[in-house]
């Protein structure tokens, strides 16, 4: 494996995203090949990583993927990189419920990556030592190898803290407050990378001035855990085409999912429902995103009016969260009801409160989804189904659409609030369904 470093925080909002993005930008500016990763099911941060590093960022989540899957994913995706930089999630030890599963610590242990801990030191001095001691000793299998002090008030403030810290954990950086390197956010998190005009030179310069990148590189030289070599993963010669909605409304996709389609023999053709595009394909995948921000364009879109006939003809269509909402009969926002694709007899309504957030587990025994499906859900809407709606998922964990069920099904189409990962999603079955449809 390529040398790795994991950037974790003491808690959410401590500045680990800025530090992670900044280190990626600064190392890239040094003409190093940086392979980025994100712990957890986040879709948004990886878009920023990808824009900075010019290499697709991948998610590492020990709930949705087993440990061997993660190690193999890192091996084949980082083999041409100089260093892998992994952005953590929440606090270092925060996982599913009260477990370590899906935490930054669990990922660090899984791949043997040393951790740089980001601490917001505003209003503290010697107390930072107690925090660092607790984080470094809580789990001896987690290697807290360095610390970045964020939001220091002055050089004197930084020196006071350094003098109080354990001598065996070096301070690799001390960052003053800087509003120019923050990223705007909204109800589902940060803005997507495509929405921001990043000044990467300013971000890289800020990190270069305040973090010892040579020390970061040195810490990253610790060996990662070995894995049975996966060799070169090659895509099959494509014999089927899958359309993937890709625009501001539909933009939440795991790189691993897209890669899995290609490995199963599918060519991916991106298209924009917002612009009314509807390509000549054998199946369609609509991920999550922000359909509510483009609702008027979607209501008028030729894509919207054309999907129902394709589904009735038997074309396989798969939708997740925003994609599922789009495939319902209507979407109500601020008391205005907008007509949607009408594949499923259900109506979605946007709310101003969080309705579901967390990892999910579902069981299904349908022709397409058969077995256990692991994923996550995150939405500010509710979906109400008609009596004749068919729901295929039994939720073991998570809320789903209603009454502990998820997975609206009609013809060869299925859609859910759950975002799935190819570690358990039957990509090969979906591609085979598209293949059968194309040969009818």
Tab-separated table of C-alpha atoms in Angstrom, residues 5-347:
chain	number	residue	atom	x	y	z
A	5	UNK	CA	-2.035	9.437	6.939
A	6	UNK	CA	-5.483	9.927	8.483
A	7	UNK	CA	-6.620	13.410	9.541
A	8	UNK	CA	-9.034	13.113	12.464
A	9	UNK	CA	-10.685	15.559	14.829
A	10	UNK	CA	-11.656	15.616	18.460
A	11	UNK	CA	-15.236	16.283	17.318
A	12	UNK	CA	-17.276	17.557	14.362
A	13	UNK	CA	-16.619	21.137	13.317
A	14	UNK	CA	-13.082	21.183	14.659
A	15	UNK	CA	-11.535	21.989	11.273
A	16	UNK	CA	-10.439	18.573	9.963
A	17	UNK	CA	-12.019	19.183	6.538
A	18	UNK	CA	-10.043	22.404	6.073
A	19	UNK	CA	-6.850	20.732	7.306
A	20	UNK	CA	-7.402	17.663	5.108
A	21	UNK	CA	-8.201	19.698	1.995
A	22	UNK	CA	-5.316	22.032	2.727
A	23	UNK	CA	-2.778	19.239	3.107
A	24	UNK	CA	-4.060	17.668	-0.114
A	25	UNK	CA	-3.729	21.009	-1.915
A	26	UNK	CA	-0.278	21.788	-0.534
A	27	UNK	CA	1.143	18.351	-1.324
A	28	UNK	CA	-0.396	18.456	-4.807
A	29	UNK	CA	1.232	21.845	-5.357
A	30	UNK	CA	4.533	20.125	-4.582
A	31	UNK	CA	3.757	17.931	-7.612
A	32	UNK	CA	3.061	14.877	-5.473
A	33	UNK	CA	0.336	12.423	-6.478
A	34	UNK	CA	-2.151	12.439	-3.621
A	35	UNK	CA	-4.844	9.768	-3.364
A	36	UNK	CA	-7.710	11.130	-1.230
A	37	UNK	CA	-10.224	9.202	0.888
A	38	UNK	CA	-13.102	10.037	3.221
A	39	UNK	CA	-14.160	8.026	6.257
A	40	UNK	CA	-17.909	7.390	6.400
A	41	UNK	CA	-20.753	7.651	3.887
A	42	UNK	CA	-20.207	11.330	2.988
A	43	UNK	CA	-20.736	12.271	-0.692
A	44	UNK	CA	-19.814	15.956	-0.555
A	45	UNK	CA	-16.308	16.149	0.905
A	46	UNK	CA	-15.003	13.646	-1.698
A	47	UNK	CA	-16.000	16.043	-4.504
A	48	UNK	CA	-13.662	18.653	-3.006
A	49	UNK	CA	-10.897	16.070	-2.589
A	50	UNK	CA	-11.277	15.001	-6.211
A	51	UNK	CA	-11.174	18.597	-7.469
A	52	UNK	CA	-8.015	19.272	-5.466
A	53	UNK	CA	-6.070	16.061	-6.139
A	54	UNK	CA	-7.338	15.308	-9.675
A	55	UNK	CA	-7.834	11.737	-8.460
A	56	UNK	CA	-11.208	10.280	-7.487
A	57	UNK	CA	-11.745	10.310	-3.742
A	58	UNK	CA	-13.183	7.120	-2.248
A	59	UNK	CA	-15.180	6.367	0.870
A	60	UNK	CA	-13.959	4.072	3.633
A	61	UNK	CA	-16.728	2.869	5.938
A	62	UNK	CA	-16.333	-0.234	8.099
A	63	UNK	CA	-20.117	-0.534	8.507
A	64	UNK	CA	-20.964	-0.720	4.809
A	65	UNK	CA	-17.734	-2.536	3.846
A	66	UNK	CA	-15.778	-5.198	5.670
A	67	UNK	CA	-12.137	-4.634	6.609
A	68	UNK	CA	-10.721	-6.690	3.742
A	69	UNK	CA	-12.826	-4.735	1.218
A	70	UNK	CA	-11.337	-1.495	2.557
A	71	UNK	CA	-7.760	-2.752	2.415
A	72	UNK	CA	-8.210	-4.030	-1.138
A	73	UNK	CA	-9.917	-0.794	-2.209
A	74	UNK	CA	-6.969	1.238	-0.937
A	75	UNK	CA	-4.426	-1.069	-2.534
A	76	UNK	CA	-5.804	-0.875	-6.066
A	77	UNK	CA	-6.771	2.811	-5.927
A	78	UNK	CA	-3.523	4.160	-4.441
A	79	UNK	CA	-0.890	2.110	-6.267
A	80	UNK	CA	0.210	5.074	-8.404
A	81	UNK	CA	0.130	7.684	-5.620
A	82	UNK	CA	2.938	9.160	-3.544
A	83	UNK	CA	0.762	9.399	-0.435
A	84	UNK	CA	-2.815	8.650	0.647
A	85	UNK	CA	-4.544	11.334	2.723
A	86	UNK	CA	-7.687	10.198	4.526
A	87	UNK	CA	-10.156	12.686	5.981
A	88	UNK	CA	-11.859	11.375	9.108
A	89	UNK	CA	-15.448	11.752	10.294
A	90	UNK	CA	-16.894	13.326	13.462
A	91	UNK	CA	-14.623	12.705	16.461
A	92	UNK	CA	-11.799	10.184	16.180
A	93	UNK	CA	-13.608	7.443	18.120
A	94	UNK	CA	-17.216	8.203	17.109
A	95	UNK	CA	-18.835	5.276	15.319
A	96	UNK	CA	-22.215	3.594	14.934
A	97	UNK	CA	-24.105	3.897	18.232
A	98	UNK	CA	-21.538	3.327	21.004
A	99	UNK	CA	-19.246	1.113	18.892
A	100	UNK	CA	-16.069	1.872	16.961
A	101	UNK	CA	-17.631	0.640	13.704
A	102	UNK	CA	-17.445	3.244	10.915
A	103	UNK	CA	-15.254	5.509	13.049
A	104	UNK	CA	-12.008	7.127	11.962
A	105	UNK	CA	-10.239	5.058	14.612
A	106	UNK	CA	-11.586	1.804	13.183
A	107	UNK	CA	-10.445	2.723	9.675
A	108	UNK	CA	-7.012	3.752	10.990
A	109	UNK	CA	-6.603	0.391	12.704
A	110	UNK	CA	-7.931	-1.497	9.677
A	111	UNK	CA	-5.239	-0.128	7.373
A	112	UNK	CA	-2.532	0.671	9.928
A	113	UNK	CA	-2.563	4.402	9.200
A	114	UNK	CA	-1.087	6.882	11.691
A	115	UNK	CA	-3.452	9.645	12.834
A	116	UNK	CA	-2.921	13.393	12.927
A	117	UNK	CA	-5.414	14.816	15.426
A	118	UNK	CA	-6.899	18.270	14.811
A	119	UNK	CA	-7.742	20.146	18.013
A	120	UNK	CA	-9.625	23.446	18.167
A	121	UNK	CA	-7.613	25.210	20.868
A	122	UNK	CA	-9.691	28.395	21.093
A	123	UNK	CA	-9.987	29.340	24.760
A	124	UNK	CA	-7.531	26.669	25.984
A	125	UNK	CA	-3.857	26.230	26.739
A	126	UNK	CA	-2.627	23.509	29.124
A	127	UNK	CA	-5.983	21.696	28.890
A	128	UNK	CA	-5.059	20.670	25.341
A	129	UNK	CA	-2.496	18.348	26.927
A	130	UNK	CA	-5.205	16.518	28.830
A	131	UNK	CA	-7.278	16.171	25.662
A	132	UNK	CA	-4.357	14.804	23.671
A	133	UNK	CA	-3.397	12.401	26.446
A	134	UNK	CA	-6.939	11.030	26.543
A	135	UNK	CA	-7.223	10.609	22.782
A	136	UNK	CA	-3.791	9.000	22.446
A	137	UNK	CA	-4.297	6.508	25.279
A	138	UNK	CA	-7.989	5.638	24.857
A	139	UNK	CA	-7.193	2.857	22.359
A	140	UNK	CA	-3.562	1.763	22.256
A	141	UNK	CA	-4.100	0.212	18.817
A	142	UNK	CA	-4.745	3.678	17.369
A	143	UNK	CA	-1.510	5.494	16.578
A	144	UNK	CA	-2.052	9.200	17.297
A	145	UNK	CA	1.223	10.267	15.724
A	146	UNK	CA	0.865	14.041	15.526
A	147	UNK	CA	-1.385	16.983	16.298
A	148	UNK	CA	-2.528	20.132	14.496
A	149	UNK	CA	-3.582	23.047	16.686
A	150	UNK	CA	-6.420	24.938	15.003
A	151	UNK	CA	-7.541	28.516	15.697
A	152	UNK	CA	-4.549	29.556	17.794
A	153	UNK	CA	-4.765	33.128	19.003
A	154	UNK	CA	-1.080	34.017	18.617
A	155	UNK	CA	2.411	32.555	18.457
A	156	UNK	CA	2.620	32.892	22.232
A	157	UNK	CA	-0.643	30.986	22.594
A	158	UNK	CA	0.691	28.199	20.361
A	159	UNK	CA	3.953	27.987	22.329
A	160	UNK	CA	2.100	27.774	25.657
A	161	UNK	CA	0.186	24.774	24.348
A	162	UNK	CA	3.255	23.081	22.891
A	163	UNK	CA	5.057	23.379	26.213
A	164	UNK	CA	2.210	21.499	27.924
A	165	UNK	CA	1.846	18.612	25.462
A	166	UNK	CA	3.332	15.099	25.686
A	167	UNK	CA	6.814	15.097	24.162
A	168	UNK	CA	6.214	11.895	22.178
A	169	UNK	CA	3.456	13.404	20.012
A	170	UNK	CA	4.786	16.211	17.819
A	171	UNK	CA	2.835	19.338	16.934
A	172	UNK	CA	3.011	19.380	13.129
A	173	UNK	CA	1.008	22.549	12.683
A	174	UNK	CA	-0.609	25.555	14.364
A	175	UNK	CA	-3.281	27.343	12.335
A	176	UNK	CA	-4.474	30.879	13.037
A	177	UNK	CA	-8.080	31.812	12.337
A	178	UNK	CA	-8.713	32.312	8.616
A	179	UNK	CA	-12.230	32.789	7.266
A	180	UNK	CA	-10.983	32.735	3.683
A	181	UNK	CA	-10.452	28.974	3.658
A	182	UNK	CA	-13.914	27.866	4.861
A	183	UNK	CA	-16.505	26.193	2.615
A	184	UNK	CA	-20.203	27.290	2.696
A	185	UNK	CA	-22.782	24.744	3.853
A	186	UNK	CA	-26.521	24.020	3.754
A	187	UNK	CA	-28.974	21.384	5.005
A	188	UNK	CA	-27.118	18.338	3.664
A	189	UNK	CA	-23.639	19.601	4.447
A	190	UNK	CA	-21.013	21.594	2.567
A	191	UNK	CA	-21.582	22.907	-0.927
A	192	UNK	CA	-20.444	20.571	-3.693
A	193	UNK	CA	-17.048	21.245	-5.242
A	194	UNK	CA	-18.687	22.224	-8.547
A	195	UNK	CA	-20.478	25.083	-6.769
A	196	UNK	CA	-17.347	26.630	-5.307
A	197	UNK	CA	-14.559	28.585	-6.939
A	198	UNK	CA	-11.777	27.371	-4.679
A	199	UNK	CA	-8.658	29.453	-4.408
A	200	UNK	CA	-6.444	26.406	-4.063
A	201	UNK	CA	-3.260	28.444	-4.198
A	202	UNK	CA	-4.362	30.445	-1.145
A	203	UNK	CA	-5.392	27.275	0.700
A	204	UNK	CA	-2.134	25.505	-0.161
A	205	UNK	CA	-0.079	28.556	0.865
A	206	UNK	CA	-1.946	28.806	4.180
A	207	UNK	CA	-1.155	25.189	5.000
A	208	UNK	CA	2.422	25.397	3.723
A	209	UNK	CA	3.046	28.337	6.059
A	210	UNK	CA	1.472	26.786	9.135
A	211	UNK	CA	1.921	23.003	8.870
A	212	UNK	CA	5.229	21.146	8.624
A	213	UNK	CA	4.466	19.056	5.564
A	214	UNK	CA	7.818	17.276	5.727
A	215	UNK	CA	6.819	15.987	9.162
A	216	UNK	CA	3.435	14.920	7.800
A	217	UNK	CA	5.174	12.967	5.033
A	218	UNK	CA	7.548	11.435	7.560
A	219	UNK	CA	4.705	10.266	9.800
A	220	UNK	CA	2.965	8.751	6.803
A	221	UNK	CA	5.887	6.440	6.148
A	222	UNK	CA	4.736	3.955	8.761
A	223	UNK	CA	3.772	0.620	7.143
A	224	UNK	CA	0.117	-0.181	6.556
A	225	UNK	CA	-1.369	-3.601	7.225
A	226	UNK	CA	-0.697	-6.085	4.421
A	227	UNK	CA	-3.403	-7.377	2.114
A	228	UNK	CA	-3.527	-10.264	-0.306
A	229	UNK	CA	-2.730	-8.602	-3.616
A	230	UNK	CA	-5.745	-7.859	-5.801
A	231	UNK	CA	-3.548	-7.302	-8.840
A	232	UNK	CA	-4.926	-5.121	-11.609
A	233	UNK	CA	-8.707	-4.764	-11.615
A	234	UNK	CA	-9.825	-4.576	-15.224
A	235	UNK	CA	-13.162	-3.605	-16.664
A	236	UNK	CA	-15.017	-6.067	-18.871
A	237	UNK	CA	-15.507	-5.153	-22.502
A	238	UNK	CA	-18.740	-3.108	-22.287
A	239	UNK	CA	-21.801	-4.673	-23.850
A	240	UNK	CA	-24.459	-2.575	-22.123
A	241	UNK	CA	-24.908	1.155	-21.441
A	242	UNK	CA	-26.211	2.666	-18.225
A	243	UNK	CA	-27.238	6.286	-17.982
A	244	UNK	CA	-26.219	8.028	-14.764
A	245	UNK	CA	-27.898	11.323	-13.897
A	246	UNK	CA	-25.162	13.847	-13.198
A	247	UNK	CA	-25.915	17.517	-12.574
A	248	UNK	CA	-26.705	19.808	-9.656
A	249	UNK	CA	-29.851	17.852	-8.790
A	250	UNK	CA	-28.282	14.374	-8.905
A	251	UNK	CA	-24.664	14.272	-7.826
A	252	UNK	CA	-24.266	11.856	-4.893
A	253	UNK	CA	-22.357	8.816	-6.134
A	254	UNK	CA	-19.671	6.548	-4.736
A	255	UNK	CA	-16.732	6.150	-7.090
A	256	UNK	CA	-16.702	2.468	-6.114
A	257	UNK	CA	-20.262	2.105	-7.421
A	258	UNK	CA	-19.394	3.603	-10.800
A	259	UNK	CA	-16.271	1.441	-10.985
A	260	UNK	CA	-18.335	-1.658	-10.162
A	261	UNK	CA	-20.690	-0.952	-13.068
A	262	UNK	CA	-17.736	-0.783	-15.421
A	263	UNK	CA	-16.179	-3.939	-13.980
A	264	UNK	CA	-19.455	-5.770	-14.714
A	265	UNK	CA	-19.358	-4.752	-18.374
A	266	UNK	CA	-21.335	-1.511	-18.388
A	267	UNK	CA	-20.423	1.678	-20.175
A	268	UNK	CA	-21.542	4.730	-18.205
A	269	UNK	CA	-23.136	7.622	-20.013
A	270	UNK	CA	-23.690	10.713	-17.850
A	271	UNK	CA	-26.712	12.897	-18.580
A	272	UNK	CA	-28.551	15.842	-17.036
A	273	UNK	CA	-32.247	15.520	-16.121
A	274	UNK	CA	-32.237	19.235	-15.274
A	275	UNK	CA	-31.345	19.995	-18.898
A	276	UNK	CA	-33.927	17.516	-20.208
A	277	UNK	CA	-31.425	14.975	-21.518
A	278	UNK	CA	-32.492	11.362	-21.989
A	279	UNK	CA	-29.758	9.301	-23.654
A	280	UNK	CA	-30.142	6.055	-25.570
A	281	UNK	CA	-29.242	3.607	-22.800
A	282	UNK	CA	-30.231	0.189	-21.440
A	283	UNK	CA	-30.779	1.263	-17.819
A	284	UNK	CA	-30.734	4.344	-15.608
A	285	UNK	CA	-29.241	5.141	-12.210
A	286	UNK	CA	-30.326	8.312	-10.393
A	287	UNK	CA	-28.374	9.082	-7.239
A	288	UNK	CA	-29.125	11.523	-4.475
A	289	UNK	CA	-28.479	15.226	-4.534
A	290	UNK	CA	-30.550	18.402	-4.472
A	291	UNK	CA	-33.630	18.015	-6.711
A	292	UNK	CA	-35.400	20.590	-4.520
A	293	UNK	CA	-33.011	23.294	-5.770
A	294	UNK	CA	-33.931	22.598	-9.416
A	295	UNK	CA	-37.549	21.616	-8.948
A	296	UNK	CA	-39.068	23.956	-11.557
A	297	UNK	CA	-36.593	22.860	-14.228
A	298	UNK	CA	-37.207	19.209	-13.366
A	299	UNK	CA	-40.983	19.593	-13.606
A	300	UNK	CA	-40.604	20.956	-17.163
A	301	UNK	CA	-37.845	18.557	-18.160
A	302	UNK	CA	-38.291	16.147	-21.070
A	303	UNK	CA	-36.439	13.613	-18.950
A	304	UNK	CA	-39.175	13.791	-16.323
A	305	UNK	CA	-41.958	13.207	-18.829
A	306	UNK	CA	-40.101	10.374	-20.570
A	307	UNK	CA	-39.019	8.149	-17.685
A	308	UNK	CA	-42.443	6.611	-16.967
A	309	UNK	CA	-42.780	5.150	-20.455
A	310	UNK	CA	-39.268	3.713	-20.295
A	311	UNK	CA	-40.044	2.075	-16.955
A	312	UNK	CA	-43.327	0.646	-18.303
A	313	UNK	CA	-41.380	-0.762	-21.236
A	314	UNK	CA	-39.233	-2.694	-18.765
A	315	UNK	CA	-36.083	-0.576	-18.627
A	316	UNK	CA	-34.332	-1.073	-15.255
A	317	UNK	CA	-34.236	2.189	-13.302
A	318	UNK	CA	-32.629	2.539	-9.879
A	319	UNK	CA	-32.964	5.634	-7.687
A	320	UNK	CA	-31.597	6.666	-4.310
A	321	UNK	CA	-32.939	9.399	-2.019
A	322	UNK	CA	-33.156	12.441	-4.332
A	323	UNK	CA	-33.445	10.031	-7.247
A	324	UNK	CA	-36.296	8.245	-5.478
A	325	UNK	CA	-38.080	11.536	-4.755
A	326	UNK	CA	-37.785	12.471	-8.418
A	327	UNK	CA	-39.325	9.165	-9.485
A	328	UNK	CA	-42.423	9.725	-7.316
A	329	UNK	CA	-45.601	11.317	-8.667
A	330	UNK	CA	-44.978	14.717	-7.090
A	331	UNK	CA	-42.686	16.734	-4.829
A	332	UNK	CA	-44.164	19.419	-2.560
A	333	UNK	CA	-41.967	22.336	-1.532
A	334	UNK	CA	-43.245	25.373	0.410
A	335	UNK	CA	-46.881	24.274	-0.143
A	336	UNK	CA	-46.394	24.096	-3.912
A	337	UNK	CA	-46.769	20.657	-5.525
A	338	UNK	CA	-44.562	19.922	-8.528
A	339	UNK	CA	-45.188	17.039	-10.904
A	340	UNK	CA	-42.373	14.532	-11.082
A	341	UNK	CA	-41.655	11.380	-13.147
A	342	UNK	CA	-44.572	9.380	-11.673
A	343	UNK	CA	-42.923	5.951	-11.783
A	344	UNK	CA	-44.138	5.172	-8.275
A	345	UNK	CA	-47.508	5.909	-6.616
A	346	UNK	CA	-46.069	8.098	-3.874
A	347	UNK	CA	-45.727	11.780	-3.026
